[in-house]
XYZ file of C-alpha atoms in Angstrom:
407
model
C 18.459 30.583 17.171
C 15.582 29.780 14.843
C 14.336 31.882 11.955
C 14.990 32.032 8.234
C 16.634 35.460 8.392
C 18.941 34.395 11.258
C 20.049 31.308 9.332
C 19.921 32.752 5.842
C 23.269 31.386 4.646
C 22.441 27.791 5.590
C 18.863 28.155 4.384
C 20.246 29.337 1.046
C 22.548 26.320 0.845
C 19.569 24.037 1.394
C 17.657 25.868 -1.357
C 20.604 25.356 -3.718
C 20.602 21.633 -2.922
C 16.909 21.204 -3.655
C 17.207 23.290 -6.851
C 19.817 20.821 -8.087
C 17.632 17.899 -6.999
C 14.902 19.387 -9.197
C 17.314 19.903 -12.091
C 18.416 16.271 -11.896
C 14.824 15.054 -12.089
C 13.852 17.620 -14.721
C 16.340 16.226 -17.214
C 14.159 13.111 -17.733
C 10.734 14.751 -17.744
C 10.568 16.130 -21.289
C 12.997 14.313 -23.551
C 12.747 10.725 -22.256
C 8.946 10.229 -22.633
C 8.814 12.077 -25.965
C 11.636 9.989 -27.470
C 10.650 6.675 -25.856
C 9.774 5.200 -29.257
C 12.638 6.528 -31.391
C 15.484 6.307 -28.842
C 14.492 3.469 -26.519
C 12.358 1.182 -28.731
C 9.056 1.516 -26.878
C 6.305 0.571 -29.333
C 3.637 3.171 -30.081
C 0.509 2.526 -28.013
C 2.401 0.565 -25.316
C 0.950 2.732 -22.574
C 1.654 0.352 -19.702
C 5.286 -0.163 -20.768
C 5.702 3.590 -21.132
C 4.539 4.160 -17.563
C 6.833 1.533 -16.008
C 9.689 3.977 -15.406
C 7.445 6.345 -13.428
C 5.858 3.451 -11.511
C 9.366 2.399 -10.460
C 10.264 5.992 -9.584
C 7.149 6.449 -7.461
C 7.431 3.289 -5.402
C 11.155 3.735 -4.802
C 10.948 7.444 -4.008
C 7.996 6.901 -1.671
C 9.874 4.222 0.266
C 13.043 6.317 0.410
C 11.075 9.273 1.770
C 10.048 7.209 4.777
C 13.557 5.781 5.225
C 15.024 9.290 4.944
C 12.676 10.737 7.557
C 13.343 8.111 10.191
C 17.086 7.952 9.464
C 17.433 11.739 9.548
C 15.857 11.833 13.023
C 18.406 9.303 14.282
C 21.642 10.095 12.456
C 21.229 13.569 10.998
C 20.096 15.246 7.788
C 23.475 15.646 6.060
C 24.419 11.926 5.855
C 21.039 11.225 4.234
C 21.612 14.022 1.727
C 25.092 12.722 0.831
C 23.822 9.170 0.350
C 21.099 10.410 -1.988
C 23.557 12.175 -4.280
C 25.849 9.146 -4.441
C 22.926 7.040 -5.671
C 22.287 9.548 -8.478
C 25.796 9.330 -9.946
C 25.263 6.287 -12.235
C 21.973 7.578 -13.724
C 23.412 9.826 -16.505
C 25.708 7.000 -17.624
C 22.824 4.530 -17.786
C 20.827 6.905 -19.992
C 23.851 7.493 -22.249
C 24.485 3.790 -22.876
C 20.920 2.411 -22.608
C 20.170 -0.298 -25.170
C 16.581 -0.883 -23.999
C 13.842 0.653 -21.887
C 15.023 -1.459 -18.910
C 18.136 0.687 -18.473
C 15.971 3.810 -18.506
C 13.809 2.262 -15.772
C 16.938 1.476 -13.732
C 18.235 5.039 -14.151
C 14.877 6.413 -13.051
C 14.935 4.047 -10.073
C 18.249 5.550 -8.965
C 16.830 9.053 -9.411
C 13.877 7.987 -7.255
C 16.288 7.040 -4.461
C 18.090 10.355 -4.941
C 14.835 12.318 -4.818
C 13.472 10.496 -1.783
C 16.611 10.881 0.298
C 17.744 14.345 -0.797
C 14.448 16.219 -0.998
C 13.208 14.830 2.341
C 16.476 15.754 4.034
C 16.565 19.294 2.647
C 12.905 19.981 3.473
C 13.337 18.753 7.040
C 16.488 20.880 7.382
C 14.621 24.013 6.311
C 11.895 23.321 8.872
C 14.597 22.823 11.517
C 15.976 26.288 10.783
C 12.656 28.156 10.510
C 10.369 29.560 13.214
C 7.111 27.684 13.772
C 5.179 30.588 12.214
C 7.369 30.358 9.079
C 6.689 26.718 8.215
C 4.407 27.383 5.267
C 6.860 29.951 3.907
C 9.807 27.585 4.456
C 8.143 24.705 2.603
C 6.956 27.123 -0.083
C 10.527 28.277 -0.692
C 11.698 24.657 -0.684
C 9.165 23.569 -3.282
C 9.642 26.803 -5.247
C 13.343 26.091 -5.559
C 12.945 22.404 -6.398
C 10.260 22.789 -9.031
C 11.936 25.792 -10.593
C 14.843 23.396 -11.056
C 12.505 20.863 -12.685
C 11.062 23.534 -14.999
C 14.403 25.022 -16.004
C 15.852 21.581 -16.712
C 12.823 20.617 -18.812
C 13.234 23.635 -21.072
C 17.038 23.408 -21.263
C 17.144 19.698 -22.077
C 14.425 20.169 -24.707
C 16.654 22.636 -26.553
C 19.852 20.673 -25.943
C 18.306 17.439 -27.234
C 17.168 19.260 -30.398
C 20.594 20.797 -31.003
C 22.782 17.726 -30.300
C 22.579 14.019 -29.567
C 19.756 13.567 -27.032
C 21.563 11.000 -24.886
C 24.783 13.015 -24.719
C 22.770 16.108 -23.780
C 21.112 14.329 -20.851
C 24.398 12.726 -19.762
C 26.334 16.000 -19.661
C 23.501 17.972 -18.065
C 22.881 15.376 -15.345
C 26.530 14.877 -14.489
C 27.143 18.617 -14.059
C 24.139 18.940 -11.721
C 25.174 15.991 -9.544
C 28.846 16.977 -9.224
C 27.939 20.585 -8.398
C 25.539 19.399 -5.684
C 28.166 17.125 -4.122
C 30.732 19.926 -4.106
C 28.381 22.363 -2.368
C 27.234 19.720 0.106
C 30.719 18.697 1.183
C 32.026 22.251 1.297
C 29.255 24.380 2.752
C 26.170 22.529 4.080
C 25.874 22.123 7.864
C 23.956 19.550 9.903
C 20.645 21.003 11.208
C 19.639 18.287 13.699
C 20.917 20.434 16.637
C 18.282 23.068 15.722
C 15.563 20.418 16.003
C 16.902 19.276 19.380
C 16.873 22.824 20.732
C 13.330 23.357 19.503
C 12.172 20.110 21.128
C 13.743 21.115 24.445
C 11.730 24.331 24.361
C 8.494 22.497 23.475
C 6.326 21.128 26.258
C 5.147 17.871 24.686
C 3.677 14.938 26.673
C 5.767 11.810 26.131
C 2.734 9.849 24.956
C 2.234 12.344 22.089
C 5.549 11.261 20.548
C 5.349 7.911 18.674
C 7.762 5.493 20.327
C 8.402 3.286 17.309
C 8.682 3.561 13.551
C 5.405 1.649 13.146
C 3.532 3.982 15.535
C 4.747 7.037 13.621
C 3.736 5.466 10.306
C 0.292 4.426 11.575
C -0.461 7.802 13.144
C 0.228 9.739 9.960
C -1.369 7.139 7.686
C -4.742 6.490 9.364
C -4.934 6.860 13.161
C -5.072 10.654 13.095
C -7.965 11.658 10.797
C -6.352 15.018 9.988
C -3.057 13.432 8.957
C -4.945 10.769 6.989
C -6.839 13.464 5.073
C -3.599 15.261 4.226
C -1.810 12.033 3.243
C -4.545 10.854 0.872
C -4.614 14.288 -0.774
C -0.845 14.133 -1.178
C -1.098 10.736 -2.850
C -3.833 11.791 -5.277
C -2.294 15.134 -6.278
C 0.709 13.234 -7.634
C -1.623 11.874 -10.323
C -1.468 15.348 -11.887
C 2.316 15.454 -11.944
C 2.418 11.912 -13.335
C 0.052 12.966 -16.127
C 2.263 15.946 -16.980
C 5.398 13.807 -16.826
C 4.234 10.905 -19.018
C 1.177 11.780 -21.069
C 1.736 15.468 -21.838
C 4.971 14.913 -23.816
C 3.640 11.800 -25.590
C 0.247 13.346 -26.403
C 1.748 16.590 -27.673
C 4.584 14.952 -29.613
C 2.163 12.653 -31.450
C 0.055 15.716 -32.354
C 2.975 17.534 -33.992
C 4.393 19.680 -31.193
C 8.186 20.120 -31.229
C 10.422 19.207 -28.284
C 11.066 22.900 -27.446
C 7.295 23.576 -27.516
C 6.677 20.623 -25.213
C 9.484 21.834 -22.984
C 7.828 25.255 -22.739
C 4.397 23.834 -21.890
C 5.791 21.536 -19.217
C 8.072 24.388 -18.157
C 5.142 26.816 -17.750
C 3.424 24.296 -15.496
C 6.578 23.867 -13.419
C 7.481 27.560 -13.364
C 4.038 28.726 -12.225
C 3.965 25.931 -9.668
C 7.433 26.759 -8.411
C 7.244 30.555 -8.438
C 3.762 30.764 -6.909
C 4.766 28.680 -3.898
C 6.815 31.633 -2.778
C 3.455 33.316 -2.045
C 1.090 30.416 -1.328
C 3.196 29.053 1.532
C 3.126 32.451 3.229
C -0.619 32.698 2.560
C -1.326 29.521 4.511
C 0.715 30.830 7.465
C -1.903 33.584 7.682
C -5.236 31.952 6.788
C -4.611 28.280 7.592
C -3.705 25.267 5.469
C -7.111 23.835 4.572
C -8.589 26.457 2.229
C -5.531 26.757 -0.059
C -5.141 22.962 -0.188
C -8.748 22.221 -1.126
C -8.845 25.081 -3.640
C -5.633 23.792 -5.194
C -6.984 20.259 -5.595
C -10.064 21.479 -7.439
C -8.155 24.028 -9.536
C -5.821 21.279 -10.746
C -8.828 19.250 -11.874
C -10.109 22.228 -13.854
C -6.691 22.825 -15.440
C -6.321 19.195 -16.534
C -9.745 19.214 -18.199
C -9.045 22.575 -19.843
C -5.979 21.232 -21.650
C -8.210 19.035 -23.847
C -10.237 21.932 -25.252
C -7.987 22.339 -28.283
C -4.599 21.508 -29.770
C -3.439 25.131 -29.811
C -0.199 25.956 -28.008
C -1.939 28.854 -26.229
C -4.662 26.583 -24.808
C -2.128 24.164 -23.398
C 0.012 26.996 -22.026
C -2.929 28.559 -20.147
C -4.128 25.186 -18.855
C -0.594 24.344 -17.735
C -0.446 27.650 -15.844
C -3.812 27.000 -14.146
C -2.735 23.498 -13.160
C 0.611 24.797 -11.922
C -1.076 27.400 -9.728
C -3.376 24.745 -8.294
C -0.301 22.687 -7.396
C 1.264 25.755 -5.797
C -1.771 26.211 -3.545
C -1.814 22.641 -2.295
C 1.747 21.342 -2.495
C 3.725 23.236 0.161
C 0.727 23.567 2.427
C 0.024 19.849 2.683
C 3.609 19.364 3.906
C 3.292 22.326 6.273
C 0.051 20.867 7.667
C 1.868 17.642 8.595
C 4.661 19.647 10.198
C 2.081 21.586 12.233
C 0.622 18.350 13.599
C 3.970 16.758 14.556
C 6.436 17.852 17.240
C 10.168 18.406 16.518
C 11.083 15.068 18.128
C 9.414 13.114 15.313
C 9.155 15.773 12.577
C 11.426 13.894 10.192
C 9.431 10.690 10.635
C 6.087 12.466 10.135
C 7.255 14.270 7.010
C 8.885 11.084 5.723
C 5.655 9.118 6.167
C 3.571 11.810 4.464
C 6.072 11.979 1.613
C 5.961 8.168 1.368
C 2.228 8.302 0.620
C 2.537 11.413 -1.518
C 5.205 10.041 -3.828
C 3.614 6.609 -3.890
C 1.069 8.567 -5.921
C 3.590 8.548 -8.780
C 3.531 4.749 -8.860
C -0.213 4.339 -8.341
C -0.989 7.212 -10.707
C 1.293 5.939 -13.474
C -0.116 2.421 -13.162
C -3.679 3.756 -13.190
C -3.006 5.996 -16.175
C -1.462 3.122 -18.117
C -4.388 0.817 -17.375
C -6.995 3.489 -18.199
C -5.346 4.409 -21.487
C -4.844 0.751 -22.449
C -8.450 -0.195 -21.709
C -9.895 2.881 -23.406
C -7.417 2.867 -26.265
C -6.716 6.592 -26.109
C -4.654 8.908 -23.888
C -7.513 11.309 -23.097
C -8.992 8.745 -20.682
C -6.088 9.417 -18.346
C -6.856 13.137 -18.304
C -10.479 12.517 -17.297
C -9.468 9.992 -14.631
C -7.025 12.406 -13.010
C -9.536 15.283 -12.970
C -12.215 13.160 -11.282
C -9.705 11.919 -8.696
C -8.677 15.478 -7.806
C -12.271 16.646 -7.302
C -13.105 13.634 -5.084
C -9.916 13.819 -3.005
C -10.352 17.559 -2.488
C -13.855 16.943 -1.137
C -12.534 14.347 1.341
C -9.817 16.766 2.463
C -12.421 19.508 2.979
C -14.405 17.147 5.198
C -11.636 15.639 7.360
C -8.666 18.009 7.022
C -7.105 20.102 9.815
C -8.767 23.363 10.845
C -6.970 26.273 12.478
C -8.697 25.396 15.749
C -7.233 21.842 15.779
């Protein structure tokens, strides 16, 4: 039987998994960029070198999203989830013993594999368990849990790194998260592919509507279906915002005298508002459709990014972070839900995996673009302006081509 309430125990286990996925990523989002110069010998002003670890993360995570989606449709969600956690295990050790920025890049690469495999598998599992009319709510809860994990980890590691050795803090924090996730996965998480099979059996879908090959599924989501294309390009561009918060916020604030705990709170406010609001915004799109919240979120993010540059007061950055986080909450779960609406259960994992490939490729493209912009301009603010313009333009394209309720 489908429905969140009918499968609450398993749904809760999937939420716990994605919370720990978020915690594992969150440990490198505040401390590592801020201490790139003092701990990992990245020269001040080396904007392109600074962005390399997020470029690597984005390209690897994007690819793993696609691999996870197709593999989960064939072999099940749980094996993909287990594989993702095993890839994460060496990352805390690499950070602890890193002698150069290359080891940090390698650790982030492994976390990209972990994120791509684990988050795709858990999101698909939640959609397997939910009713069709609960998809926005299901993805909202998924993203709420994951990005609350990111936010909590950002704040906690900021304090831990200030109170003790920064590397040891990240090592211990990361290892606890990974081992806890593996224990819960092996002991309590069930395979949800049978739910997808039952749903497909009850769905009258013409055979020709189901992509027969991996390439057909990829092409349909990427450009052949204009609605899926509009959603995918918006997913790619919105990652520019998260890349900006990940790389440039800590560096910009640290060089202007903000402490690590203060930076952790600003990044944490962004993540907390983003995460907590998705609890409501996913349900909202179930009622009014996906397009309006998604377009509004794109434009609100652009406004929030520009607003952060108004002053160097903590309060200004906190409010701007909250505005940006709410914009992300409006668009983030609902772009994923829109893809799920347009795909049938037989190829849901592949469709979501392809969308998430383009979305998380935005980390790599965004980080590379930010590094080039800042290097050419000679100042970090150029990246802020570039991201805001991209969000306004992509939101307009989504408004033009995106899926309507009548589609």
